[in-house]
Amino acid sequence: MISVGGIGRAFHSAAGELGMLTTSRLIVDEVFAAAGEPGIVELRATLGRRYAVLDAVAAARLAGSPTPAPGPEAVATALRGATSLLVVGVEADALDALLPLLGGTRLGVLAVSELEVDWARCAASYGAATEVVPAADWARWAGRRAALLTFLYGRRGAATFVVPAWLRVSGPDVRTLFRTVLGWDVLGRPPDVYPRWLAETTVRDFSTVVGDA
Amino acid sequence: MHIGPDPPPSPPDRDGGTSPSGRRRDRSDPTSFMRPEVVAAALEPWVPDERDREFVVRVILDEGPAHHRGSSFVLLALLAELVRRRGAHASSQGPVEPVRMHLPPHVASQVDGTYPLALPLEPLRALAPDDPSALRAMADCLVDGPAHHALANAACVALLGALLDPSAAP
């Protein structure tokens, strides 16, 4: 027996600092270990409509598909030569895999989220050199060798789903201020339910999109 | 927000090409005739780094209104063809005017906010051989305005410079 209500509170608390996908993977792994497929079915039925990424990861587990690999190599290739990288949104699994490939690239995390986040603690987990960037300071990270990255949670045609914080910085003028504007599709499939914690935008926001379509 | 079955896939682009960013180009896009690789190849002497070149070409051909993007491609592709037919090559480096990003003033001095393609000034001397202030004013006009506009101007002047360079004459 699992406490789905408790899991919901845990998901909400963790998703801000670990990311929707990373938190979903952890919870789906734990529920599957504790309660098997019936537990995943119950998790999906109870929390799936509230958390679309959790629903997608649970559905993938039921279908026998593993959670998509982050695929950091293609991202690192796309970022080659960048001297700075400003990340909008957090996905711990993906960033953990990417950071060792970035060399001396300066890393900043934009401190904007719909969820409660202790940004200092969040940034510290990616190394002492990681900077927490207030929303008003995003332009200090622009430049001819600068990169801007956010995570995509699936694509459907030209539409894609991002954390709402992305809408605070994206725009036609911003695309001209960063050499690379990268969307990293970490989910690899569009959500089956309305992604109420995410926002829809288009792939035209990005100079490069990496990840499974 | 659309949640439901995937829409039918777009028909393949007629040249099978992609934008500088690797995105598929839509046949309904009025600028689907653009071939970014043509502009990228033409600018290689001035922007040798491939990623820098992708950035410049993206801003020229992917940003701004469609009529600007399409016009910039046509003019640059024609100039590139002319350079090719004349066997011309890149002018000597000479003085340049940076093309600056439109950053907030309080940030502009803190970041490297210039594009990898600068405006060559030598070709402008053909119009103002002994008038530095006129040359200055011309340069200001050419690098002013939106980034896609200023970079397209710089690219045009660079290619024109190759054509005007006496040493490049066939």
Short mmCIF file of C-alpha atoms in Angstrom, two decimals, chain B residues 26-138:
data_model
loop_
_atom_site.label_atom_id
_atom_site.label_comp_id
_atom_site.label_asym_id
_atom_site.label_seq_id
_atom_site.Cartn_x
_atom_site.Cartn_y
_atom_site.Cartn_z
CA ASP B 26 7.87 24.57 -43.81
CA ARG B 27 6.84 24.72 -47.46
CA SER B 28 4.22 27.34 -46.51
CA ASP B 29 7.01 29.62 -45.28
CA PRO B 30 7.33 32.38 -47.90
CA THR B 31 11.10 32.28 -47.41
CA SER B 32 11.45 28.54 -47.99
CA PHE B 33 13.64 29.36 -50.98
CA MET B 34 16.42 30.40 -48.64
CA ARG B 35 19.53 28.24 -48.54
CA PRO B 36 21.46 29.20 -45.42
CA GLU B 37 24.46 27.16 -46.48
CA VAL B 38 25.00 29.53 -49.42
CA VAL B 39 25.30 32.53 -47.12
CA ALA B 40 27.36 30.58 -44.61
CA ALA B 41 29.86 29.55 -47.26
CA ALA B 42 30.12 33.11 -48.58
CA LEU B 43 30.89 34.50 -45.13
CA GLU B 44 33.53 31.96 -44.17
CA PRO B 45 36.49 34.29 -44.91
CA TRP B 46 35.14 36.86 -42.47
CA VAL B 47 33.74 34.48 -39.86
CA PRO B 48 35.98 31.43 -39.83
CA ASP B 49 34.51 29.75 -36.74
CA GLU B 50 31.63 27.49 -37.80
CA ARG B 51 29.51 28.13 -34.70
CA ASP B 52 30.04 31.88 -35.00
CA ARG B 53 29.02 31.66 -38.64
CA GLU B 54 25.87 29.72 -37.77
CA PHE B 55 25.01 32.45 -35.29
CA VAL B 56 25.45 35.23 -37.84
CA VAL B 57 23.52 33.39 -40.55
CA ARG B 58 20.75 32.52 -38.10
CA VAL B 59 20.28 36.14 -37.11
CA ILE B 60 20.23 37.27 -40.76
CA LEU B 61 17.96 34.54 -42.13
CA ASP B 62 15.90 33.35 -39.15
CA GLU B 63 15.15 36.58 -37.32
CA GLY B 64 13.11 39.60 -38.30
CA PRO B 65 10.22 39.96 -40.73
CA ALA B 66 9.95 37.46 -43.58
CA HIS B 67 10.46 40.11 -46.26
CA HIS B 68 13.72 41.19 -44.62
CA ARG B 69 14.94 37.62 -44.25
CA GLY B 70 14.07 36.73 -47.81
CA SER B 71 15.50 39.93 -49.24
CA SER B 72 18.73 39.52 -47.31
CA PHE B 73 19.11 36.01 -48.64
CA VAL B 74 18.51 37.07 -52.25
CA LEU B 75 21.00 39.94 -52.09
CA LEU B 76 23.67 37.95 -50.28
CA ALA B 77 23.26 34.92 -52.53
CA LEU B 78 23.55 37.10 -55.63
CA LEU B 79 26.66 38.80 -54.25
CA ALA B 80 28.12 35.42 -53.35
CA GLU B 81 27.49 34.23 -56.89
CA LEU B 82 29.14 37.34 -58.28
CA VAL B 83 32.15 36.84 -56.02
CA ARG B 84 32.35 33.24 -57.21
CA ARG B 85 32.13 34.15 -60.89
CA ARG B 86 34.72 36.89 -60.51
CA GLY B 87 37.05 34.63 -58.59
CA ALA B 88 37.30 37.36 -55.99
CA HIS B 89 38.44 36.70 -52.45
CA ALA B 90 38.13 38.29 -49.06
CA SER B 91 39.57 41.77 -48.77
CA SER B 92 42.40 42.38 -46.36
CA GLN B 93 41.21 42.74 -42.82
CA GLY B 94 41.56 46.52 -42.60
CA PRO B 95 39.57 48.63 -40.17
CA VAL B 96 36.15 47.43 -39.12
CA GLU B 97 33.18 48.71 -37.20
CA PRO B 98 31.75 46.21 -34.70
CA VAL B 99 28.11 45.24 -35.03
CA ARG B 100 26.82 45.52 -31.50
CA MET B 101 24.04 43.59 -29.83
CA HIS B 102 21.12 45.60 -28.52
CA LEU B 103 21.77 45.04 -24.84
CA PRO B 104 20.48 47.18 -21.98
CA PRO B 105 22.94 50.06 -21.47
CA HIS B 106 23.89 48.98 -17.95
CA VAL B 107 24.86 45.55 -19.28
CA ALA B 108 26.51 46.48 -22.56
CA SER B 109 29.89 47.22 -20.99
CA GLN B 110 29.90 43.98 -18.99
CA VAL B 111 29.55 41.38 -21.72
CA ASP B 112 31.13 40.69 -25.10
CA GLY B 113 28.15 42.09 -26.93
CA THR B 114 29.49 42.30 -30.45
CA TYR B 115 28.61 39.91 -33.25
CA PRO B 116 31.28 37.74 -34.84
CA LEU B 117 30.86 39.63 -38.14
CA ALA B 118 32.01 43.25 -38.21
CA LEU B 119 31.44 45.88 -40.89
CA PRO B 120 34.55 46.30 -43.09
CA LEU B 121 35.25 50.00 -43.57
CA GLU B 122 37.66 49.77 -46.48
CA PRO B 123 34.94 49.37 -49.15
CA LEU B 124 33.26 52.56 -47.95
CA ARG B 125 36.35 54.57 -48.83
CA ALA B 126 35.29 54.23 -52.46
CA LEU B 127 32.45 56.60 -51.60
CA ALA B 128 34.32 58.89 -49.22
CA PRO B 129 38.03 58.64 -49.96
CA ASP B 130 39.00 61.80 -48.10
CA ASP B 131 36.11 62.38 -45.76
CA PRO B 132 36.42 60.52 -42.45
CA SER B 133 33.25 62.07 -41.05
CA ALA B 134 31.21 60.89 -44.05
CA LEU B 135 32.72 57.44 -43.72
CA ARG B 136 31.83 57.48 -40.03
CA ALA B 137 28.25 58.47 -40.83
CA MET B 138 27.95 55.71 -43.44
#
